[in-house]
Structure formats: structure tokens, C-alpha cells
Coordinates of C-alpha atoms in Angstrom, one line a residue:
M463 CA -12.5 22.9 118.0
L464 CA -12.6 26.1 116.1
R465 CA -15.6 27.5 118.1
R466 CA -13.6 26.9 121.2
L467 CA -10.6 28.8 119.4
E468 CA -12.9 31.7 118.9
R469 CA -13.0 32.3 122.8
V470 CA -9.2 32.6 122.9
P471 CA -7.9 36.3 123.5
W472 CA -6.0 37.8 120.5
W473 CA -3.4 38.8 123.3
L474 CA -2.6 35.2 124.3
P475 CA 0.8 35.1 122.7
A476 CA 1.9 37.9 125.0
V477 CA 1.7 35.5 128.0
P478 CA 4.6 33.2 127.0
G479 CA 6.2 36.2 125.4
V480 CA 6.7 38.1 128.7
A481 CA 7.5 34.8 130.5
F482 CA 10.3 34.4 128.2
L483 CA 11.6 37.9 128.7
L484 CA 11.5 37.5 132.5
A485 CA 13.3 34.2 132.2
L486 CA 15.9 35.6 130.1
V487 CA 16.7 38.5 132.5
V488 CA 16.7 36.0 135.5
Q489 CA 19.2 33.7 133.6
G490 CA 20.9 36.3 131.8
R491 CA 24.2 36.2 133.7
D492 CA 24.6 32.2 133.7
L493 CA 23.4 32.4 129.9
V494 CA 26.1 34.9 128.8
K495 CA 28.7 33.0 130.8
T496 CA 27.7 29.6 129.2
L497 CA 27.8 30.9 125.8
A498 CA 31.2 32.3 126.4
L499 CA 32.6 28.7 127.0
N500 CA 32.3 28.0 123.3
A501 CA 35.5 29.1 121.6
D502 CA 33.7 30.3 118.5
N503 CA 31.7 32.7 120.8
A504 CA 35.0 33.7 122.6
A505 CA 37.0 34.2 119.6
P506 CA 35.7 37.8 118.7
F507 CA 36.3 38.8 122.3
V508 CA 39.8 37.5 122.5
I509 CA 40.9 39.0 119.1
A510 CA 39.4 42.4 119.9
E511 CA 41.0 42.5 123.4
L512 CA 44.4 41.5 122.2
L513 CA 44.5 43.3 118.9
D514 CA 46.0 46.5 120.0
E515 CA 49.0 44.8 121.5
A516 CA 49.7 42.7 118.4
G517 CA 52.0 45.2 117.0
P518 CA 52.5 46.5 113.5
G519 CA 52.5 44.2 110.6
R520 CA 50.3 41.4 112.3
E521 CA 47.9 39.5 110.3
V522 CA 44.3 38.7 111.8
L523 CA 42.7 35.5 110.5
L524 CA 38.9 35.4 111.3
G525 CA 36.6 32.6 110.7
N526 CA 35.1 31.1 107.5
Y527 CA 33.6 34.5 106.8
A528 CA 35.0 38.1 107.7
W529 CA 32.8 38.9 110.5
Y530 CA 34.3 42.6 110.3
E531 CA 31.2 44.2 111.7
A532 CA 31.3 42.0 115.0
L533 CA 35.0 43.0 115.3
W534 CA 34.3 46.8 114.6
S535 CA 31.4 46.9 117.1
L536 CA 33.6 45.4 119.9
Q537 CA 36.5 47.7 119.2
L538 CA 34.1 50.6 119.3
T539 CA 32.8 49.6 122.8
G540 CA 36.1 48.2 124.1
G541 CA 37.1 51.4 125.9
L542 CA 33.8 51.7 127.9
P543 CA 33.5 51.0 131.6
G544 CA 32.4 47.3 132.1
H545 CA 33.1 46.5 128.4
R546 CA 33.2 42.8 129.0
A547 CA 29.6 42.8 130.2
I548 CA 28.6 45.1 127.4
W549 CA 30.2 42.6 124.9
G550 CA 28.3 39.6 126.3
L551 CA 25.1 41.4 126.1
L552 CA 25.6 42.7 122.7
P553 CA 24.2 39.9 120.7
F554 CA 21.0 40.1 122.8
A555 CA 20.7 43.9 122.2
V556 CA 21.2 43.2 118.5
M557 CA 18.4 40.6 118.6
G558 CA 16.2 42.8 120.6
L559 CA 16.6 45.5 117.9
A560 CA 15.6 43.0 115.2
V561 CA 12.4 42.0 117.1
A562 CA 11.5 45.7 117.6
A563 CA 12.0 46.3 113.9
V564 CA 9.9 43.3 112.9
A565 CA 7.2 44.2 115.4
W566 CA 7.0 47.8 114.2
A567 CA 6.8 46.9 110.5
T568 CA 4.4 44.2 110.9
W569 CA 2.2 46.4 113.1
R570 CA 2.1 49.1 110.3
V571 CA 1.3 46.4 107.7
A572 CA -1.0 44.1 109.4
G573 CA -2.1 45.5 112.6
R574 CA -1.3 44.8 116.5
W575 CA -2.1 41.1 116.5
A576 CA 0.1 40.3 113.8
A577 CA 2.9 42.4 115.4
L578 CA 2.4 40.5 118.5
C579 CA 2.7 37.1 117.1
S580 CA 5.6 37.8 115.0
A581 CA 7.6 39.3 117.8
V582 CA 6.8 36.5 120.2
L583 CA 7.6 33.9 117.6
L584 CA 10.8 35.5 116.7
G585 CA 12.1 36.7 120.2
A586 CA 11.1 33.6 122.3
M587 CA 14.2 31.8 121.1
S588 CA 14.7 27.9 121.2
P589 CA 18.0 26.6 122.6
L590 CA 19.3 26.4 119.2
L591 CA 18.4 30.0 118.3
I592 CA 19.9 31.1 121.4
A593 CA 23.3 29.2 121.0
Q594 CA 23.7 30.8 117.6
L595 CA 21.9 34.3 117.8
G596 CA 24.0 34.6 121.1
E597 CA 27.2 34.7 119.0
L598 CA 28.3 37.8 117.2
N599 CA 30.0 35.7 114.5
A600 CA 27.4 33.0 113.6
H601 CA 25.6 35.0 110.8
G602 CA 22.9 36.3 113.2
L603 CA 23.7 39.8 112.1
V604 CA 22.2 38.8 108.8
L605 CA 18.9 38.4 110.4
A606 CA 19.2 41.9 112.2
H607 CA 20.1 43.6 108.7
A608 CA 17.1 42.0 107.2
A609 CA 14.8 43.0 109.8
L610 CA 16.1 46.7 109.8
A611 CA 16.0 46.8 106.0
A612 CA 12.4 45.5 106.0
A613 CA 11.3 48.3 108.5
A614 CA 13.0 50.9 106.4
V615 CA 11.1 49.5 103.2
V616 CA 7.8 49.6 105.0
L617 CA 8.5 53.3 106.1
L618 CA 9.4 54.2 102.4
V619 CA 6.5 52.5 100.7
E620 CA 4.0 53.9 103.3
R621 CA 5.3 57.4 103.1
G622 CA 7.6 57.9 100.5
A623 CA 5.2 59.1 97.9
G624 CA 5.0 62.3 99.8
W625 CA 8.6 63.0 100.2
G626 CA 10.6 65.1 98.2
P627 CA 14.1 64.1 96.5
G628 CA 16.0 65.4 99.4
R629 CA 14.4 63.2 102.0
L630 CA 14.4 60.1 99.7
A631 CA 18.2 60.7 99.3
L632 CA 18.7 60.8 103.0
W633 CA 16.7 57.7 103.5
A634 CA 18.8 55.9 100.8
I635 CA 22.2 57.2 102.3
V636 CA 21.1 56.2 105.9
V637 CA 19.9 52.6 104.8
G638 CA 23.0 52.0 102.7
A639 CA 25.3 53.3 105.4
L640 CA 23.7 50.9 108.0
T641 CA 23.7 48.0 105.7
G642 CA 27.2 48.4 104.2
P643 CA 29.2 47.1 107.1
G644 CA 27.0 44.0 107.0
V645 CA 27.8 43.6 103.2
A646 CA 31.3 44.0 104.0
S647 CA 31.2 41.0 106.5
D648 CA 28.8 38.7 105.1
V649 CA 27.6 37.8 101.6
L650 CA 24.2 36.6 102.9
V651 CA 23.4 40.0 103.7
V652 CA 23.1 40.7 99.9
L653 CA 20.5 37.8 99.6
A654 CA 18.6 38.6 102.7
A655 CA 18.3 42.3 102.4
L656 CA 19.7 44.0 99.1
V657 CA 18.0 41.7 96.6
P658 CA 14.7 41.9 98.4
M659 CA 14.8 45.7 98.3
V660 CA 15.5 45.6 94.4
V661 CA 12.4 43.3 94.1
V662 CA 10.3 45.8 96.1
A663 CA 11.5 48.7 93.8
L664 CA 10.3 46.7 90.8
L665 CA 7.0 46.2 92.5
A666 CA 6.7 49.8 93.3
E667 CA 7.4 50.8 89.9
R668 CA 4.7 48.4 88.6
E669 CA 2.2 49.6 91.1
G670 CA 2.5 53.3 90.0
L671 CA 4.3 54.8 93.0
P672 CA 6.5 57.7 91.9
R673 CA 9.6 56.5 90.2
R674 CA 11.8 58.3 92.9
V675 CA 10.5 55.9 95.5
G676 CA 11.9 52.9 93.4
L677 CA 15.1 54.8 92.6
A678 CA 15.6 55.4 96.3
L679 CA 15.5 51.6 97.0
V680 CA 17.9 50.9 94.3
A681 CA 20.2 53.6 95.6
A682 CA 20.0 52.3 99.1
A683 CA 21.1 48.8 97.7
A684 CA 23.7 50.2 95.5
L685 CA 25.1 52.3 98.2
A686 CA 25.3 49.3 100.7
L687 CA 27.0 47.1 98.0
A688 CA 29.6 49.7 97.0
G689 CA 30.2 50.7 100.6
G690 CA 30.4 47.1 101.8
L691 CA 33.0 46.2 99.1
A692 CA 35.0 49.2 100.0
L693 CA 35.1 48.5 103.9
H694 CA 35.9 45.0 103.0
A695 CA 39.0 46.0 100.8
V696 CA 40.1 48.4 103.6
A697 CA 39.8 45.7 106.1
E698 CA 41.9 43.3 104.1
D699 CA 44.5 45.8 103.4
S700 CA 44.9 46.3 107.0
G701 CA 45.7 42.7 107.3
V702 CA 42.4 41.6 108.6
R703 CA 40.7 38.7 106.6
S704 CA 38.7 35.6 106.6
T705 CA 40.4 32.2 106.5
G706 CA 38.5 31.4 103.3
F707 CA 35.6 29.0 102.6
T708 CA 35.2 27.0 99.5
I709 CA 31.6 26.7 98.5
A710 CA 30.6 24.4 95.6
F711 CA 27.2 23.4 94.2
A712 CA 25.8 20.3 96.1
E713 CA 26.2 17.0 94.5
S714 CA 22.9 15.7 93.0
D715 CA 22.5 13.0 95.9
E716 CA 23.2 15.8 98.5
L717 CA 20.2 17.9 97.4
W718 CA 17.5 15.7 99.2
R719 CA 19.8 15.4 102.3
N720 CA 19.9 19.1 102.5
L721 CA 16.4 19.6 102.1
R722 CA 15.6 17.2 104.8
L723 CA 18.3 18.9 107.0
L724 CA 16.6 22.2 106.3
G725 CA 13.3 20.7 107.5
T726 CA 14.9 19.4 110.7
I727 CA 16.3 23.0 111.3
V728 CA 13.0 24.7 110.9
A729 CA 11.5 22.2 113.3
A730 CA 14.3 22.8 115.9
W731 CA 13.8 26.7 115.5
G732 CA 10.3 25.9 117.2
N733 CA 11.7 23.5 119.8
G734 CA 10.5 20.6 117.5
D735 CA 13.5 18.1 117.2
P736 CA 12.8 14.8 118.8
F737 CA 14.4 12.8 116.2
G738 CA 16.7 10.2 117.6
E739 CA 15.8 11.1 121.3
E740 CA 14.6 8.6 123.8
L741 CA 10.8 8.6 124.2
D742 CA 10.0 10.6 127.3
L743 CA 8.0 13.8 128.2
W744 CA 10.5 16.1 126.8
S745 CA 10.8 14.4 123.4
A746 CA 7.0 14.0 123.3
L747 CA 6.7 17.7 123.9
A748 CA 9.4 18.3 121.2
A749 CA 7.2 16.1 118.8
V750 CA 4.1 18.3 119.5
C751 CA 6.2 21.4 118.5
A752 CA 7.4 19.6 115.4
V753 CA 3.8 19.3 114.5
A754 CA 3.0 22.8 115.4
M755 CA 5.8 24.0 113.2
A756 CA 4.7 22.0 110.3
V757 CA 1.2 23.4 110.5
L758 CA 2.5 27.0 110.7
V759 CA 4.7 26.5 107.6
W760 CA 1.8 24.8 105.8
R761 CA -0.5 27.5 106.7
A762 CA 2.0 30.2 105.6
V763 CA 2.6 28.7 102.3
R764 CA -1.4 27.9 101.7
G765 CA -2.3 31.4 103.0
T766 CA -0.1 33.2 100.5
R767 CA -1.3 31.0 97.7
R768 CA -5.0 30.7 98.4
G769 CA -6.9 32.5 95.8
G770 CA -4.2 32.8 93.5
V771 CA -2.8 36.0 91.9
A772 CA -6.1 37.6 92.1
A773 CA -6.2 37.4 95.8
L774 CA -2.7 38.6 96.1
T775 CA -3.2 41.7 94.0
A776 CA -6.4 42.4 95.9
R777 CA -3.9 43.0 99.0
P778 CA -2.8 46.6 99.8
L779 CA 0.5 47.5 98.2
L780 CA 2.2 47.9 101.6
W781 CA 1.1 44.3 102.6
R782 CA 2.5 42.9 99.0
A783 CA 5.7 44.8 99.5
Y784 CA 6.5 43.7 103.0
A785 CA 5.5 40.0 101.9
A786 CA 7.6 40.2 98.9
F787 CA 10.6 41.5 100.8
W788 CA 10.5 38.5 103.3
A789 CA 9.5 36.0 100.7
V790 CA 12.4 36.7 98.5
G791 CA 14.9 37.0 101.1
G792 CA 13.8 33.7 102.8
T793 CA 13.8 31.8 99.7
L794 CA 17.2 33.0 98.7
V795 CA 18.9 32.0 101.8
A796 CA 17.0 28.7 101.8
A797 CA 17.9 27.9 98.1
A798 CA 21.6 28.8 98.9
F799 CA 21.4 26.3 101.8
V800 CA 19.8 23.5 99.9
L801 CA 21.9 23.9 96.5
T802 CA 25.3 24.4 97.9
S803 CA 27.9 22.2 99.8
V804 CA 27.6 24.3 103.0
P805 CA 25.2 22.3 105.0
V806 CA 26.7 19.7 107.3
D807 CA 24.5 19.3 110.4
E808 CA 21.9 21.0 112.6
F809 CA 24.4 23.6 113.4
S810 CA 24.4 24.7 109.9
A811 CA 21.2 26.4 110.8
R812 CA 23.4 29.6 111.4
Y813 CA 23.5 30.1 107.5
V814 CA 19.8 30.4 107.2
L815 CA 18.9 32.3 110.5
A816 CA 17.4 35.2 108.2
G817 CA 14.8 32.6 106.9
W818 CA 13.5 32.3 110.5
A819 CA 12.6 35.9 110.5
A820 CA 11.1 35.5 107.1
L821 CA 8.9 32.6 108.4
C822 CA 7.9 34.4 111.6
V823 CA 6.5 37.2 109.4
L824 CA 5.0 35.3 106.6
V825 CA 3.0 33.0 109.1
V826 CA 1.1 36.0 110.5
L827 CA 0.7 37.8 107.1
A828 CA -0.8 34.6 105.7
A829 CA -3.8 34.8 108.1
R830 CA -6.8 36.0 106.3
D831 CA -9.7 35.8 108.7
D832 CA -10.4 35.4 112.7
R833 CA -10.2 31.7 112.4
D834 CA -6.8 31.9 110.9
R835 CA -5.7 34.3 113.4
L836 CA -6.9 32.3 116.3
L837 CA -5.3 29.1 115.3
T838 CA -2.0 30.8 114.3
G839 CA -2.1 32.7 117.9
V840 CA -2.4 29.4 119.6
L841 CA 0.3 27.5 117.8
V842 CA 2.6 30.7 118.4
S843 CA 1.7 30.6 122.0
L844 CA 2.6 26.8 122.4
V845 CA 6.0 27.1 120.6
A846 CA 6.8 30.1 122.7
A847 CA 5.6 28.3 125.9
V848 CA 7.9 25.5 125.3
S849 CA 10.8 28.0 124.7
V850 CA 10.0 29.3 128.3
V851 CA 10.1 25.8 129.5
E852 CA 13.5 24.9 127.9
L853 CA 15.1 28.2 129.3
V854 CA 13.8 27.5 132.8
R855 CA 15.0 23.9 133.0
G856 CA 18.6 25.0 131.9
E857 CA 18.8 23.8 128.4
S858 CA 20.8 26.7 127.3
T859 CA 22.9 27.1 130.6
A860 CA 24.2 23.5 130.5
N861 CA 27.9 22.8 129.6
T862 CA 26.9 19.8 127.6
S863 CA 30.2 19.8 125.4
N864 CA 32.4 19.8 128.5
F865 CA 33.9 23.0 127.6
V866 CA 36.7 24.0 130.1
S867 CA 35.0 26.4 132.8
G868 CA 35.9 28.9 135.3
G869 CA 37.4 26.7 138.2
D870 CA 40.0 25.1 136.0
T871 CA 40.9 28.1 134.2
G872 CA 41.2 30.5 137.3
A873 CA 43.5 28.0 138.8
L874 CA 45.6 28.0 135.6
A875 CA 45.7 31.8 135.7
R876 CA 46.9 31.7 139.3
F877 CA 49.6 29.1 138.4
V878 CA 50.7 31.4 135.5
R879 CA 51.4 34.3 137.6
E880 CA 53.1 32.3 140.3
Q881 CA 55.4 30.8 137.7
G882 CA 56.0 34.0 135.8
L883 CA 54.8 32.3 132.5
D884 CA 54.3 34.6 129.5
H885 CA 51.8 32.7 127.4
G886 CA 50.9 29.1 126.2
Y887 CA 49.4 27.1 123.5
G888 CA 46.4 24.6 123.6
P889 CA 43.5 23.1 121.6
Y890 CA 41.1 25.5 120.0
W891 CA 38.1 24.7 122.2
S892 CA 40.1 25.4 125.3
A893 CA 42.7 28.2 124.2
L894 CA 40.4 31.0 123.4
T895 CA 37.9 30.2 126.2
T896 CA 40.7 30.1 128.8
T897 CA 42.1 33.3 127.5
W898 CA 38.8 35.1 127.8
Q899 CA 37.7 33.6 131.1
T900 CA 40.9 34.7 132.8
R901 CA 40.8 38.3 131.5
T902 CA 43.9 37.5 129.5
A903 CA 46.0 36.6 132.7
A904 CA 46.5 33.1 131.1
K905 CA 47.0 33.8 127.5
V906 CA 46.5 30.5 125.6
Y907 CA 46.8 30.5 121.8
P908 CA 45.0 27.7 119.5
V909 CA 47.1 25.0 117.9
Y910 CA 46.3 21.7 116.5
H911 CA 48.2 18.5 115.5
C912 CA 49.5 18.7 112.0
A913 CA 51.9 16.6 109.6
G914 CA 51.5 13.7 112.0
N915 CA 50.4 13.2 115.7
A916 CA 53.2 15.0 117.3
D917 CA 53.9 18.3 115.6
L918 CA 51.8 21.3 116.5
C919 CA 50.6 24.0 113.9
P920 CA 48.9 27.3 114.4
Y921 CA 45.1 26.9 114.2
H922 CA 43.7 27.7 110.9
L923 CA 41.1 30.4 111.9
H924 CA 40.5 32.9 114.8
R925 CA 44.0 33.9 115.3
I926 CA 46.6 36.7 115.2
S927 CA 49.9 36.2 113.6
S928 CA 51.9 37.6 116.5
W929 CA 50.7 34.9 118.9
Y930 CA 53.1 32.6 116.9
V931 CA 56.2 34.7 116.9
P932 CA 58.7 33.4 119.3
K933 CA 59.6 35.7 122.2
P934 CA 63.4 35.3 123.4
G935 CA 63.9 34.8 127.2
V936 CA 60.3 33.8 128.1
R937 CA 58.9 30.8 129.7
T938 CA 55.6 29.2 128.1
F939 CA 53.5 26.2 128.5
I940 CA 51.2 23.9 126.5
V941 CA 47.7 22.9 127.7
V942 CA 46.2 19.6 127.1
D943 CA 42.4 19.5 127.6
T944 CA 41.5 15.7 128.8
K945 CA 37.7 16.1 128.4
G946 CA 36.9 19.0 125.8
P947 CA 35.5 18.4 122.4
A948 CA 37.7 17.4 119.5
P949 CA 40.1 18.3 117.9
G950 CA 42.3 18.3 121.1
V951 CA 46.0 18.2 121.7
A952 CA 47.9 15.3 123.1
E953 CA 50.7 15.2 125.6
P954 CA 53.5 17.0 123.9
S955 CA 56.2 15.0 122.4
Q956 CA 59.6 15.3 124.2
R957 CA 61.5 14.7 120.9
I958 CA 59.9 17.9 119.5
F959 CA 59.6 20.1 122.6
G960 CA 62.1 18.6 125.0
K961 CA 61.3 17.5 128.5
P962 CA 59.0 20.0 130.3
A963 CA 60.3 22.0 133.3
A964 CA 57.1 21.1 135.2
V965 CA 53.8 19.2 134.8
T966 CA 50.8 19.9 136.5
G967 CA 46.9 19.6 136.3
F968 CA 43.7 21.8 137.0
G969 CA 40.7 19.9 136.7
Q970 CA 40.4 18.7 133.0
L971 CA 43.5 20.8 132.0
N972 CA 47.0 19.3 132.2
V973 CA 49.8 21.9 131.9
Y974 CA 53.3 21.2 130.5
V975 CA 55.8 24.2 131.4
Y976 CA 58.8 24.9 129.2
D977 CA 61.7 27.4 129.9
Y978 CA 61.7 28.6 126.3
D979 CA 58.9 29.9 124.1
V980 CA 57.6 26.9 122.4
A981 CA 56.5 28.8 119.3
E982 CA 60.2 28.1 118.2
R983 CA 59.2 24.6 117.6
L984 CA 55.7 24.9 116.1
R985 CA 55.5 23.7 112.5
G986 CA 54.5 26.4 110.1
A987 CA 54.7 29.3 112.6
G988 CA 57.0 31.1 110.2
S989 CA 54.2 31.3 107.6
V990 CA 52.2 33.4 110.0
R991 CA 54.9 35.8 111.1
P992 CA 54.4 39.6 110.6

């Protein structure tokens, strides 16, 4: 078997890598459109689009974490021609930058084969990765920050000994400035990028590099942390904050569950999640990928441990610094995942996305000889080829959750214009999606049932307070989505909202029209007034 592998060309992973890129370009429009059907993905677009008209004194409530960086990037590009298309492509541009940073750094450390394999494994995304890295507010920016910080570390360790104090200070300022907005937005950036930089600084000090190199690393981390905290405080003072997210240590009986969930997520990253699926061609292919991912993880762990400390210290300093960066960052985000109450299901993979980048790098760094490289290259090619198949067969462009789509929302927008309706309210999974799809022609703000089955309250995240302040003399509406995901909104109670002036339907949407602003009768709306 290994002798046959010796005849496999080193550039084999480039074939599925290029095929994936072509498929991504061909399906790009449908992919962006499908991703925006998810209200979590549409939320940053809607908030950025409507923030300027919210008026003074408004309060903006983001998600479970403060995705300021995503909001700032949307505001920065909002005035450009075709900004809606730019916004849809922005997550993929960020991911492309991360792949390029990983490829460059890995090439400098371990050569062209390692760069190719790490880039293909990272860039040929499975459906789970596309769903989460295609969103600006699903912690995908943590992965990008880790990749850029790792590339900056490689540059410094490779060349910093010959730099003077001025160039080192400039390096620290640039890296700190680029990383600071990520720290302001997401504490995971501290685990995935800042702590690894400090560890590399300690390694550089031990290995005899000029002290100023280690000080530059610590200074960059300190500047990023201080800048991030300052930006976070400024954003909160301006009335933009997260909804809050209570994190506790996991119960003792949850640790094993979290560890098993992490294993399932790692398998799913490589298209290897057949668990619970009906036995057919696709689930069998997923099982093969699960085995491939298990082998890659095992070889990464075995390769970095083989030969013990003596073998590791024999490696060049640049290799050890790069491996240490990713090993520390990947371990910290994985430990935070396993040891806390955060994990719920496979979609909790968003919290450990930086760990995927770490795995993509460590897998290739662990290859010690030609046979290691050949087997790793074949496994990477297999995983990437299945990603191509999954993308081509429409796995990432299918509306499997029954999110409301363009036909229904377009009809609603026309009705809103004809009836002179100002705005409306509806379930979270339909409201923000409808607002974005109709280019804000039909503004639908998210609500949910509270204090019983009849009352409606402002939704607990992704909202602007002015949405729930009653406007005098306007006609509004309530939307009921009959097929969308839970939690939904039931038929409005006449006891609370009175008899609607009109009732109509557009596909899976039922619309109830009122001759007043129903915000007047939302429970708890007063608590979100400016």
C-alpha cells in the first residue's frame, strides 16, 4: 500500500482544491442567497442597514457576544455601490484571507507541500463549515485573527532578529491594531491569538533570540488587549452591546458528553458525520471521511509526540514557534469548549472554529518523512474531494429548515406598498430575513410569545430599541410563519390586539393588518424605549 502511495504526486491535493474553488464560484450567488435565509446571518445586515435611521438614544442589542467587528465592517462598506453584494461576499473574502495567511506561513515553515495541504484542508469547506464561516457573527472572525496572528509571528521569528527597535515597534503596533477589534468583539480571540503569541515570546526568549523580539510579541498582545477593551467600552457607551451570555463550568456528567460532541464536530468538519443517518451511498461516504479525519488527528498527535522532547528540540525554532502557536490556541479553545456549559449540539462548532485551523496546520507539520507526507496528502485529497461533491450536489444551497424565501417575501413587500403599511412584527426566523430580502421595503421586527401564549414581547437579541417604540398614525401588521423553524408566532390574540383590519397570506406567511401601531400592545416594549 505504501509503495503505491509513493507514486502519488505531491500536488494531488491541488486537484480537489481547484475543483472546490470553481464550484464555489459557480454556486456563489445561490450560496450567498441561501445563507442569508438564516436570520442569524441576516441580522448584521439588517442592523447595519437600519442603524442610521434609528435616531438618537437608541439601544442596539447584538447576539450572545458583541460582534462589533462585523458591524463596523458593514458600516464601513455600507456606502459603496452594490454594498449588498459586498456584504454577502465579505465572509468568504475574510476566509480567503485566512487561507492565504495560513498557506504563506506554512510555506515559510515547512515548504510548498505543507502549504498546499493546509490550504486545501482549510479552504475546501464542508457544509458545516460553510454554514458557519459564511456568517459574519458566528465566531468565524476568530479563525481569521488566529491565522493572521500566526503569519505575523512567523514573519517576526524568521526576520525579527535583524530588525531594529523601530521596525519591531511598528510590527507590534500593526499587529495590535489589527487584532484589537477582534478582542473587542470576541473573548475567544484572546485564547486563539493573544495567549499563543505570549507563549511564542517565552519560547523565543528561551531559544536565545534577541530580547527585543519577545518584547515585540508581548507588546503586540498587550496593545491588542488594551485596544480591544477600549473599543468595547466605547461601543457600549454608544448604546451597542451584547445581550449577555452566562457561562459556567460544565457539570461533571457533562464533560464526557462535551468531549464526544467535540469529536463529532471534528468529524463533521471533514464531512465525516454519518451518525444516525440512514445507510446509503452518502452516509457510507461520510463514514469513510470520519475514518480519514480520525487518522489525520491521530497522526497529528502521534507526529508531534514521536521521539519525545529530544525530537521536538531538534526541529528549527521557526517550526517550533509556529507549531506552538497553533497547538496552544487549538488546545485552549477546545478546553474552553469541553469544560464549560457552552456546547449544546453540533452547531456549537462555531465556538471552536479556530481549532479547525489549528488542526489543518498541525496535521501537515507532524509529517516527518515522505511516507507521512504521501498518506497525509491522500487523506487531505479525499476529504477535500468529498467537500466538492457535497457542494455540487447542493448540500449548502438547500433550504432544509424551511426559512421563508424570496417569492413569499416579495409578495409581502408588494402588499405593504399597496396598503401603505409602515412596519410589522413577526417571529425571529422570518422577521429579519424578510426585512433583508425585501431591501427593507417590508420592515418586520422580531418578537416572541412571552408571559403566556398570547402576549408578544421584543425578541431578546438582534434588535434596535426604536423598532418597538409606537409611532402615531401608522398602520402595521403581524406576520405568522406557518412552516418556519421554532420559536414561531401564533395567530394574534384579538383580546390583546383587537380585530385585524385585514387578513391575507403569501405562501407560508399569514399577515394580519391593524390600523394602529401594534407596538402599543407589545408587552415589555417600554423597557426597550430610547
